[in-house]
Coordinates of C-alpha atoms in Angstrom, one line a residue:
Chain A
M1 CA -30.5 2.7 -1.9
S2 CA -32.1 4.6 -5.0
S3 CA -30.5 4.9 -8.6
S4 CA -29.7 8.5 -9.4
A5 CA -30.7 11.1 -12.5
P6 CA -30.6 9.3 -15.9
E7 CA -28.6 12.2 -17.4
C8 CA -25.7 10.0 -15.5
D9 CA -23.9 7.3 -16.9
Y10 CA -23.7 5.5 -13.9
D11 CA -24.5 6.1 -10.7
V12 CA -20.8 5.4 -9.2
V13 CA -17.6 5.1 -11.6
V14 CA -14.9 3.5 -10.2
I15 CA -11.3 3.9 -11.5
G16 CA -9.1 0.7 -11.3
A17 CA -10.0 -2.7 -10.9
G18 CA -7.8 -3.5 -7.9
L19 CA -9.3 -5.3 -5.3
G20 CA -10.3 -2.2 -3.1
G21 CA -12.4 -0.9 -6.6
L22 CA -14.0 -4.2 -7.3
T23 CA -15.0 -4.6 -3.5
S24 CA -16.5 -1.3 -3.3
A25 CA -18.1 -1.9 -6.7
G26 CA -19.5 -4.6 -5.7
L27 CA -21.0 -3.9 -2.3
L28 CA -22.8 -1.0 -4.3
A29 CA -24.1 -2.8 -7.1
N30 CA -25.7 -5.1 -4.7
R31 CA -27.0 -2.0 -2.9
G32 CA -28.8 -1.2 -6.1
L33 CA -26.4 1.5 -7.8
R34 CA -25.3 1.3 -11.3
V35 CA -21.8 1.2 -11.2
G36 CA -19.0 0.9 -14.1
V37 CA -15.3 0.1 -13.2
F38 CA -12.8 1.5 -15.8
E39 CA -9.6 -0.7 -15.7
Q40 CA -6.5 0.3 -18.1
A41 CA -5.1 -3.2 -17.9
P42 CA -6.4 -5.8 -20.0
R43 CA -7.5 -7.8 -16.9
I44 CA -8.6 -7.3 -13.6
G45 CA -6.9 -7.6 -10.0
G46 CA -4.0 -5.2 -10.0
C47 CA -1.0 -7.1 -8.7
C48 CA -3.5 -9.6 -7.3
G49 CA -3.4 -11.9 -10.8
S50 CA -2.0 -14.2 -13.0
V51 CA -0.2 -14.6 -16.2
Q52 CA 0.2 -17.9 -18.1
S53 CA 3.5 -18.7 -19.8
G54 CA 3.4 -21.7 -22.2
D55 CA 2.2 -24.7 -19.8
Y56 CA 3.0 -22.5 -16.7
Q57 CA 0.7 -19.8 -14.9
F58 CA 2.4 -17.5 -12.4
D59 CA 1.2 -14.7 -10.3
V60 CA 1.9 -11.4 -11.0
G61 CA 2.3 -10.2 -7.1
A62 CA 0.6 -11.4 -4.4
T63 CA 0.9 -15.1 -3.6
L64 CA -0.9 -15.7 -0.5
V65 CA -4.2 -14.8 1.3
L66 CA -4.3 -13.9 5.0
F67 CA -7.4 -13.0 7.1
L68 CA -9.7 -15.0 5.1
G69 CA -12.4 -13.3 7.5
V70 CA -12.3 -9.9 5.7
I71 CA -13.4 -11.5 2.3
E72 CA -15.9 -13.7 4.0
R73 CA -17.3 -10.6 5.1
Y74 CA -17.5 -9.0 1.9
F75 CA -19.6 -11.9 0.3
T76 CA -21.8 -12.2 3.5
S77 CA -22.4 -8.4 2.9
I78 CA -23.9 -9.2 -0.7
E79 CA -25.6 -12.2 0.7
R80 CA -23.5 -14.8 -0.8
S81 CA -21.1 -17.7 0.5
M82 CA -17.6 -17.2 -0.7
S83 CA -17.2 -20.9 -1.1
D84 CA -19.3 -20.7 -4.3
Y85 CA -16.9 -18.3 -5.8
I86 CA -13.8 -19.2 -4.4
D87 CA -12.1 -22.0 -3.4
F88 CA -9.1 -21.5 -0.7
L89 CA -6.6 -24.0 -0.2
P90 CA -4.8 -23.7 2.8
I91 CA -1.2 -23.5 3.1
D92 CA 1.0 -25.6 5.4
P93 CA 3.5 -25.3 6.6
L94 CA 3.4 -21.3 6.4
L95 CA 7.3 -21.2 5.5
Q96 CA 10.5 -23.2 4.9
V97 CA 13.5 -21.5 6.1
V98 CA 17.0 -22.2 4.5
D99 CA 19.8 -20.0 5.5
N100 CA 23.2 -19.7 4.3
E101 CA 24.8 -22.8 6.3
K102 CA 21.8 -24.6 4.3
R103 CA 20.2 -25.5 7.7
R104 CA 16.2 -26.1 7.1
F105 CA 13.5 -25.9 9.3
A106 CA 9.4 -25.6 8.4
V107 CA 7.2 -22.9 10.3
P108 CA 3.8 -24.9 10.7
T109 CA 0.6 -23.3 11.0
S110 CA 0.1 -24.8 14.4
V111 CA 1.5 -22.3 17.2
D112 CA 2.5 -25.0 19.4
E113 CA 4.3 -26.7 16.7
T114 CA 6.3 -23.9 15.8
G115 CA 7.3 -23.8 19.3
K116 CA 8.5 -27.4 19.2
V117 CA 10.5 -26.6 15.7
F118 CA 12.4 -23.8 17.3
G119 CA 12.7 -25.4 20.6
E120 CA 14.7 -27.9 18.8
I121 CA 16.9 -25.2 17.0
C122 CA 17.7 -23.9 20.4
A123 CA 16.0 -23.5 23.6
A124 CA 16.1 -19.6 23.5
S125 CA 14.5 -19.5 20.4
G126 CA 11.6 -22.1 21.4
E127 CA 11.5 -19.8 24.8
G128 CA 11.4 -16.5 22.5
W129 CA 8.7 -18.2 20.3
K130 CA 6.5 -18.7 23.5
R131 CA 6.7 -15.2 24.7
Y132 CA 6.1 -13.8 21.1
A133 CA 3.2 -16.2 20.7
E134 CA 1.8 -14.8 24.2
E135 CA 2.3 -10.9 23.5
A136 CA 0.9 -11.1 20.1
S137 CA -2.2 -13.2 21.1
S138 CA -2.9 -10.9 23.8
G139 CA -2.2 -7.7 22.7
L140 CA -4.5 -5.2 20.5
L141 CA -2.7 -7.0 17.4
S142 CA -4.4 -10.2 18.3
S143 CA -7.8 -8.4 17.1
M144 CA -6.6 -6.6 14.1
A145 CA -8.8 -8.5 11.7
D146 CA -12.0 -6.9 13.8
L147 CA -10.8 -3.5 12.6
F148 CA -10.2 -4.3 9.0
A149 CA -13.7 -2.9 8.1
V150 CA -14.0 0.2 10.5
P151 CA -13.1 4.0 9.2
M152 CA -10.1 5.3 10.8
Q153 CA -10.3 8.9 9.0
N154 CA -9.4 11.3 11.8
F155 CA -9.9 11.6 15.9
Q156 CA -13.2 11.4 16.0
D157 CA -12.8 7.7 14.3
A158 CA -10.0 6.9 16.7
R159 CA -12.3 8.1 19.8
K160 CA -15.3 6.0 18.5
I161 CA -13.3 2.9 18.2
A162 CA -11.8 3.4 21.9
E163 CA -15.4 4.1 23.4
D164 CA -16.8 1.5 21.3
P165 CA -17.2 -1.7 24.1
S166 CA -17.6 -4.1 21.4
S167 CA -14.3 -3.0 20.0
P168 CA -11.2 -4.9 20.3
S169 CA -9.0 -4.4 23.9
G170 CA -5.5 -5.0 24.6
S171 CA -2.0 -3.4 24.9
A172 CA -1.2 -1.1 22.5
P173 CA 1.3 -2.1 19.7
P174 CA 4.9 -0.7 20.1
M175 CA 5.3 2.3 18.2
L176 CA 8.4 3.9 19.3
Q177 CA 10.4 0.6 19.0
S178 CA 11.6 -0.4 15.4
F179 CA 10.8 -3.9 14.1
E180 CA 14.1 -4.9 14.2
S181 CA 14.4 -3.7 18.0
T182 CA 10.8 -5.8 18.7
L183 CA 12.2 -9.1 16.6
R184 CA 15.5 -9.0 18.8
S185 CA 13.3 -9.0 22.0
F186 CA 12.4 -12.2 21.5
F187 CA 15.0 -13.9 19.3
K188 CA 18.8 -14.5 19.1
H189 CA 19.1 -16.8 16.2
D190 CA 20.0 -15.0 12.8
S191 CA 18.4 -17.5 10.7
I192 CA 14.7 -17.1 12.6
L193 CA 15.5 -13.5 12.9
G194 CA 16.3 -13.3 9.1
A195 CA 13.3 -15.2 8.2
F196 CA 11.1 -13.0 10.0
S197 CA 12.4 -10.0 9.1
H198 CA 10.8 -10.0 5.7
S199 CA 7.7 -9.1 6.9
S200 CA 9.3 -5.7 7.5
Y201 CA 8.8 -5.1 3.8
S202 CA 5.3 -6.0 4.1
V203 CA 4.7 -2.4 5.3
G204 CA 7.4 -1.1 2.8
L205 CA 10.3 -0.9 5.2
P206 CA 13.5 -2.7 6.3
P207 CA 13.7 -3.9 10.0
A208 CA 15.5 -1.0 11.2
L209 CA 12.7 1.6 10.0
A210 CA 9.4 -0.5 10.3
P211 CA 7.3 -0.1 13.2
G212 CA 7.5 -2.7 15.7
Y213 CA 4.2 -3.8 15.5
A214 CA 4.8 -5.0 12.2
A215 CA 7.0 -7.5 13.9
F216 CA 3.7 -9.4 15.0
L217 CA 2.6 -9.9 11.4
N218 CA 4.4 -13.2 11.3
Y219 CA 2.1 -14.5 13.9
S220 CA -1.1 -13.6 12.1
E221 CA 0.1 -16.2 9.4
H222 CA -0.7 -19.0 11.9
D223 CA -4.5 -17.9 11.6
G224 CA -4.3 -19.5 8.7
A225 CA -2.4 -18.6 5.2
Y226 CA -4.4 -19.8 1.8
Y227 CA -4.1 -19.9 -1.6
P228 CA -7.2 -19.6 -4.3
R229 CA -7.8 -22.6 -6.3
G230 CA -6.8 -21.5 -10.1
G231 CA -4.2 -18.9 -9.3
M232 CA -4.2 -15.3 -7.5
K233 CA -6.6 -14.3 -10.3
A234 CA -9.3 -16.3 -8.9
L235 CA -9.7 -14.0 -6.1
P236 CA -10.6 -10.8 -8.1
E237 CA -12.4 -13.2 -10.6
G238 CA -14.5 -14.0 -7.8
I239 CA -15.3 -10.7 -6.6
A240 CA -15.7 -9.5 -10.2
R241 CA -18.5 -12.4 -11.1
A242 CA -20.6 -11.5 -8.0
L243 CA -20.3 -8.0 -9.2
K244 CA -21.7 -8.5 -12.6
E245 CA -24.5 -10.7 -11.3
D246 CA -25.5 -7.7 -9.6
G247 CA -25.4 -5.4 -13.0
G248 CA -22.2 -4.1 -12.2
E249 CA -20.1 -3.7 -15.4
I250 CA -16.0 -3.6 -16.1
H251 CA -14.4 -2.1 -19.1
L252 CA -10.8 -3.1 -19.5
G253 CA -8.1 -1.5 -21.4
A254 CA -10.3 1.8 -20.6
R255 CA -7.4 4.2 -19.2
V256 CA -9.2 7.1 -17.3
E257 CA -7.4 10.2 -18.0
S258 CA -8.6 12.6 -15.6
V259 CA -11.7 13.3 -13.0
L260 CA -14.4 15.7 -14.6
T261 CA -15.2 18.3 -11.9
Q262 CA -17.9 21.1 -11.5
G263 CA -16.9 23.5 -8.7
R264 CA -15.9 21.5 -5.4
K265 CA -17.5 18.5 -7.0
A266 CA -16.4 15.4 -9.1
I267 CA -19.0 14.3 -11.8
G268 CA -17.5 11.8 -13.7
V269 CA -14.4 10.8 -15.7
R270 CA -12.4 11.4 -18.8
L271 CA -11.4 8.5 -20.9
A272 CA -8.0 8.3 -22.8
D273 CA -10.1 8.2 -25.8
G274 CA -12.0 11.5 -25.3
R275 CA -15.3 9.8 -24.1
E276 CA -16.7 11.2 -20.9
V277 CA -18.5 9.2 -18.7
R278 CA -21.0 11.1 -16.2
A279 CA -21.7 9.7 -12.7
R280 CA -23.0 11.2 -9.3
V281 CA -20.2 9.3 -7.6
V282 CA -16.2 8.9 -8.6
I283 CA -13.8 6.3 -6.3
G284 CA -10.2 5.9 -7.5
D285 CA -8.6 2.6 -6.7
I286 CA -5.3 3.7 -7.9
N287 CA -2.2 5.4 -6.2
V288 CA -3.1 8.7 -4.5
K289 CA -0.4 10.4 -5.9
A290 CA -1.3 9.9 -9.4
L291 CA -5.0 10.5 -8.9
Y292 CA -4.5 13.9 -7.2
G293 CA -1.2 14.9 -9.0
E294 CA -2.6 13.7 -12.8
M295 CA -5.9 13.3 -12.9
L296 CA -7.4 16.3 -10.7
P297 CA -7.4 19.9 -11.9
K298 CA -4.3 22.1 -11.1
D299 CA -6.7 24.4 -9.2
R300 CA -8.0 21.7 -6.9
V301 CA -4.9 20.6 -5.8
P302 CA -3.7 23.4 -3.5
L303 CA -0.1 23.6 -2.2
W304 CA -0.7 22.2 1.0
A305 CA -2.0 19.2 -0.5
R306 CA 1.2 18.8 -3.0
L307 CA 3.4 19.2 0.0
A308 CA 1.5 16.7 2.0
L309 CA 1.8 14.2 -1.1
S310 CA 5.3 14.6 -1.6
S311 CA 5.9 14.1 1.9
L312 CA 4.4 10.4 1.8
K313 CA 6.9 7.8 0.7
L314 CA 6.3 4.6 -1.6
S315 CA 6.7 0.9 -0.3
Q316 CA 9.6 -0.8 -1.8
S317 CA 9.4 -2.4 -5.0
S318 CA 11.4 -6.0 -6.1
V319 CA 11.9 -8.2 -8.9
M320 CA 10.5 -11.5 -9.5
L321 CA 12.1 -14.2 -11.3
M322 CA 9.3 -16.3 -12.6
L323 CA 10.8 -20.1 -13.4
G324 CA 9.0 -23.4 -14.7
I325 CA 11.0 -26.1 -13.2
E326 CA 11.0 -30.1 -13.7
G327 CA 10.8 -31.7 -10.4
D328 CA 10.8 -30.4 -6.7
E329 CA 14.3 -31.1 -5.2
G330 CA 15.1 -27.9 -3.4
F331 CA 11.6 -27.0 -2.4
D332 CA 9.3 -28.5 0.3
A333 CA 6.5 -26.1 0.6
Q334 CA 4.7 -23.3 -1.0
N335 CA 6.9 -20.8 0.4
T336 CA 10.7 -20.7 1.1
M337 CA 12.8 -17.9 3.0
F338 CA 16.3 -18.2 1.9
T339 CA 18.0 -16.0 3.9
Q340 CA 21.5 -14.5 5.2
G341 CA 20.2 -13.3 8.8
L342 CA 18.6 -10.3 9.8
E343 CA 21.5 -7.8 9.0
P344 CA 21.7 -8.3 5.4
M345 CA 17.5 -7.5 5.1
N346 CA 18.8 -3.8 6.4
R347 CA 22.3 -3.7 4.4
I348 CA 20.4 -4.5 1.0
W349 CA 18.4 -1.3 1.6
F350 CA 20.7 1.3 3.0
D351 CA 23.4 -0.2 0.8
D352 CA 21.9 -1.5 -2.6
Y353 CA 18.3 -0.2 -2.9
E354 CA 18.5 3.1 -1.7
R355 CA 21.4 3.8 -4.1
G356 CA 19.7 2.8 -6.9
C357 CA 21.4 -0.8 -7.3
P358 CA 19.5 -4.0 -7.3
S359 CA 20.2 -6.0 -3.9
Q360 CA 23.5 -7.8 -3.6
G361 CA 22.4 -11.1 -1.7
G362 CA 20.3 -10.5 1.7
Y363 CA 17.5 -13.1 1.0
L364 CA 15.2 -14.9 -1.8
F365 CA 11.5 -15.3 -1.1
A366 CA 10.5 -18.4 -3.2
S367 CA 7.0 -18.7 -3.8
V368 CA 6.0 -22.2 -5.2
P369 CA 2.0 -22.3 -5.4
S370 CA 2.1 -25.6 -7.5
F371 CA 2.9 -27.2 -4.1
T372 CA -1.0 -25.9 -3.1
D373 CA -2.5 -26.1 -6.6
P374 CA -0.8 -28.5 -8.9
S375 CA -3.1 -27.7 -11.7
L376 CA -0.7 -24.4 -12.3
A377 CA 1.8 -26.7 -14.0
P378 CA 2.3 -29.7 -16.0
P379 CA 2.8 -33.1 -13.8
G380 CA 6.1 -33.2 -12.1
H381 CA 6.7 -29.6 -12.6
H382 CA 6.3 -26.4 -10.5
V383 CA 5.8 -22.8 -10.8
V384 CA 8.5 -20.8 -8.7
H385 CA 8.7 -17.1 -7.9
L386 CA 11.9 -15.9 -6.6
H387 CA 11.2 -12.5 -5.3
T388 CA 14.0 -9.8 -3.9
L389 CA 14.2 -6.0 -3.7
A390 CA 14.9 -3.9 -6.5
P391 CA 14.8 0.0 -6.9
Y392 CA 12.3 1.5 -9.3
N393 CA 15.1 4.0 -10.6
L394 CA 18.6 2.4 -11.2
A395 CA 21.4 4.2 -10.8
G396 CA 23.9 5.6 -13.3
G397 CA 20.9 6.2 -15.9
R398 CA 20.7 2.2 -16.4
N399 CA 17.4 0.9 -17.7
W400 CA 15.6 -2.5 -16.3
D401 CA 15.1 -3.8 -19.9
D402 CA 19.0 -3.4 -20.4
I403 CA 20.0 -5.5 -17.2
R404 CA 17.0 -7.9 -17.2
D405 CA 19.3 -11.0 -18.2
E406 CA 21.9 -9.8 -15.8
E407 CA 19.8 -9.8 -13.0
A408 CA 18.2 -13.1 -13.7
E409 CA 21.6 -14.4 -14.2
R410 CA 22.5 -12.4 -10.5
I411 CA 19.4 -14.4 -8.7
L412 CA 20.3 -17.8 -10.1
N413 CA 23.9 -17.2 -9.1
F414 CA 23.1 -16.1 -5.3
L415 CA 21.0 -19.5 -4.8
E416 CA 23.8 -21.4 -6.1
A417 CA 26.5 -19.9 -4.2
D418 CA 24.7 -19.2 -1.0
F419 CA 22.5 -21.9 -0.4
G420 CA 23.7 -24.7 -2.9
L421 CA 20.2 -24.8 -5.0
F422 CA 21.0 -25.5 -8.8
L423 CA 18.2 -24.9 -10.8
R424 CA 19.5 -24.2 -14.3
D425 CA 19.3 -27.5 -15.9
R426 CA 15.4 -28.0 -14.6
I427 CA 14.4 -24.5 -16.1
R428 CA 11.5 -25.2 -18.4
C429 CA 10.3 -21.8 -18.9
M430 CA 11.7 -18.1 -17.2
R431 CA 10.7 -14.6 -17.3
L432 CA 11.7 -11.8 -15.1
S433 CA 9.3 -9.1 -14.0
T434 CA 10.8 -5.9 -13.0
P435 CA 9.3 -2.9 -11.0
V436 CA 8.7 -1.2 -14.4
D437 CA 7.0 -4.3 -15.5
L438 CA 4.5 -3.9 -12.8
E439 CA 3.8 -0.5 -13.6
R440 CA 3.8 -1.0 -17.5
D441 CA 1.7 -4.3 -17.2
V442 CA -0.1 -4.5 -14.0
G443 CA -0.4 -0.6 -13.2
L444 CA 1.7 -0.5 -9.7
F445 CA 2.6 3.3 -9.5
R446 CA 6.4 3.1 -10.0
G447 CA 6.3 -0.4 -9.1
A448 CA 5.5 -0.1 -5.5
L449 CA 4.3 -3.3 -4.0
Y450 CA 2.4 -1.9 -1.1
D451 CA 1.8 1.5 -2.7
L452 CA 2.8 4.0 0.2
E453 CA 4.8 3.0 3.0
S454 CA 3.0 2.0 6.2
G455 CA 5.2 3.5 8.7
P456 CA 3.6 4.5 12.3
L457 CA 3.5 8.3 10.9
S458 CA 2.0 7.3 7.7
T459 CA -1.1 5.1 8.4
S460 CA -4.8 5.5 9.6
M461 CA -5.2 9.1 9.8
F462 CA -2.1 9.9 8.5
R463 CA -3.0 8.4 5.1
P464 CA -5.2 10.4 2.6
R465 CA -8.8 10.4 3.5
M466 CA -11.1 8.0 2.0
R467 CA -13.8 10.6 1.7
S468 CA -11.6 13.0 -0.3
S469 CA -10.6 16.0 1.2
L470 CA -10.2 17.9 -2.2
L471 CA -13.4 17.1 -3.9
D472 CA -17.0 16.2 -2.9
H473 CA -18.4 12.9 -4.3
L474 CA -14.7 11.4 -4.7
Y475 CA -13.7 8.7 -2.5
L476 CA -10.5 6.7 -2.5
T477 CA -10.1 3.1 -1.8
G478 CA -7.2 0.6 -2.2
A479 CA -3.4 0.7 -0.9
S480 CA -3.1 4.3 -0.7
V481 CA -5.5 4.9 2.1
H482 CA -6.2 3.5 5.5
L483 CA -5.1 -0.4 6.2
G484 CA -2.4 0.0 3.3
G485 CA -1.5 -2.4 0.9
G486 CA -2.0 -6.1 1.2
I487 CA -4.8 -8.4 0.1
P488 CA -7.5 -8.2 3.2
T489 CA -6.3 -4.6 3.7
C490 CA -7.6 -3.5 0.3
I491 CA -10.6 -5.2 0.5
G492 CA -11.5 -4.1 4.0
S493 CA -10.6 -0.5 2.4
G494 CA -13.3 -1.4 -0.3
I495 CA -15.9 -2.3 2.4
I496 CA -15.5 1.2 4.2
A497 CA -15.2 3.2 1.0
A498 CA -18.3 1.6 -0.2
D499 CA -20.1 2.3 3.3
M500 CA -19.2 5.8 3.5
V501 CA -20.8 6.2 -0.1
T502 CA -24.0 4.5 1.1
E503 CA -24.1 7.2 4.3
D504 CA -23.7 10.3 1.9
W505 CA -25.8 8.8 -0.9
D506 CA -28.6 8.1 1.7
R507 CA -28.3 11.3 3.3
E508 CA -28.2 13.7 -0.1
S509 CA -31.0 11.7 -1.6
Chain B
M1 CA 57.0 -21.2 2.1
K2 CA 56.4 -18.6 -0.2
N3 CA 52.6 -19.5 -0.3
S4 CA 52.6 -20.0 3.3
D5 CA 54.1 -16.4 4.0
Q6 CA 51.6 -14.9 1.2
D7 CA 48.7 -16.8 3.3
Q8 CA 49.7 -15.6 6.9
P9 CA 48.8 -11.7 6.1
D10 CA 45.9 -12.9 4.0
S11 CA 44.6 -15.0 6.8
R12 CA 45.2 -12.3 9.4
D13 CA 43.3 -9.9 7.2
D14 CA 40.3 -12.3 7.1
D15 CA 40.3 -12.6 11.0
Q16 CA 40.5 -8.8 11.2
E17 CA 37.7 -8.1 9.0
L18 CA 35.9 -10.9 10.5
A19 CA 36.3 -9.1 14.1
A20 CA 35.5 -5.7 12.4
K21 CA 32.4 -7.0 10.8
Q22 CA 31.1 -8.6 14.5
R23 CA 31.6 -5.5 15.9
A24 CA 29.8 -3.4 13.3
S25 CA 26.8 -5.8 13.8
E26 CA 27.1 -5.4 17.4
R27 CA 27.0 -1.4 17.2
A28 CA 24.5 -1.7 14.5
P29 CA 21.0 -2.4 16.1
K30 CA 22.0 0.6 18.9
S31 CA 22.6 3.2 16.2
R32 CA 19.6 1.6 14.2
R33 CA 17.4 2.5 17.1
L34 CA 18.8 6.2 16.8
I35 CA 17.9 5.6 12.9
Y36 CA 14.4 4.5 13.4
L37 CA 13.6 7.2 15.9
W38 CA 15.3 10.2 13.7
S39 CA 13.0 8.7 10.8
L40 CA 10.2 9.5 12.9
A41 CA 11.2 12.7 13.9
R42 CA 11.8 13.8 10.4
Q43 CA 8.1 13.2 9.4
L44 CA 6.8 15.2 12.5
P45 CA 6.5 18.5 10.7
W46 CA 4.5 17.1 8.0
L47 CA 1.6 15.6 10.4
I48 CA -0.8 17.9 10.2
L49 CA -0.8 18.4 6.4
R50 CA -1.1 14.3 6.1
Y51 CA -3.9 14.5 8.8
R52 CA -5.4 17.0 6.6
L53 CA -5.1 15.2 3.2

């Protein structure tokens, strides 16, 4: 690819240094374009990042990495070795489950070993796991990672995939069955149902409303779950290092206010300080509602587009209580699911979340990455992240900053009362991250962890197109578009967007 | 004796509440299936616009 006219500041401007934007930027810089990334926050990575508090290093959002092959694919594409940039440590067991009868069991990475663990809980669960594993490994879902860098913008793309003999084959995933119904067809034991139902929230919905195919996401973890040595920030930093080596530039604390247009074409961006940055191509790695609703000239967003945008719902937001604790009592693995069973996972959505209340019980997901990487805390200490569902907008005009202490207390009380885990005396450092903090500090639109929800009718070609439908030379990447929220999915969308830019650039040059 | 008298209604209430919860829990998955299908049906009118976006 050859660089464009010198009157442009860059060939490509990327709005936002999330994983999608960094991936697109890295690939295009490697292909010879002048790339500038503009990030409003003082650090890169979006919700894949870390923050230091005293002697403890916490993660701000994501706490593990799946589908490592997608990240390897990125580094291979830029003719580098992933291991030179990021050191991924395996997480095993994948999960420790603690129920409110204080029963504990581990879910190992090995599929066979997991079957044994479930069989020991009850024979039906062992049998259910066998059927679940067979279904997950024989269907289309087993090859999901192969589709991570393939565009799915319209029916033509879908047809191409269907007609390509090298495309993954297998039975179509369940669409008309909910996550809950699918999971219940394999398992009856409430603690297993409760532990597995957490992954419904990774598509932004409770078990009753999430699609059936998401029930198999748990199985994908058995291909390997990893944690980057040095904290989650090591992942975007690894991608950014390669980007800079190829001449790309990253500007931190540089908020983009609007996209500059000329007719139907994007020609650059205007920054909050008034500076204009001209480019031949603009890539947006921010929430599509913010991009189209706030950064484009009003006359470029027709009524039909506004209606389409308003019909797309955001995924859930959550609170995260971060603790630096002495000792490891109560935790046997990096990830622990404290569960009350499946039904409360729905109840907290319908009774609490949708009514603007912090969830009253249900579950707590604990991530203790210092089990995998001890360098995150002083010797003998751990960093603990306790996640649970929490609405961005609170009922009754309450403000998150006003109920911060109350919420931290509620989480600790829940652990004590329902699971008999007393941490207070061992806490050496504590901070609470609310949905508002995530928006303020990390730039996560309305604190939605996975951006737009990924239901069956808001996924693939029913998400906003990566090649913008509203402006030429504008592309979208990240969690708002195809593949949805998550680490491998955002990196996959970054690869697809970069390939689209390359294809159009070569055609127009 | 007084305590026992007071306990009995409480205990009956608890049993009734537990039974009601169990019945609700058994019913829930069926009604939730309808909720799921309804949540999809409500989105159908928007599909063409979403596809175009």
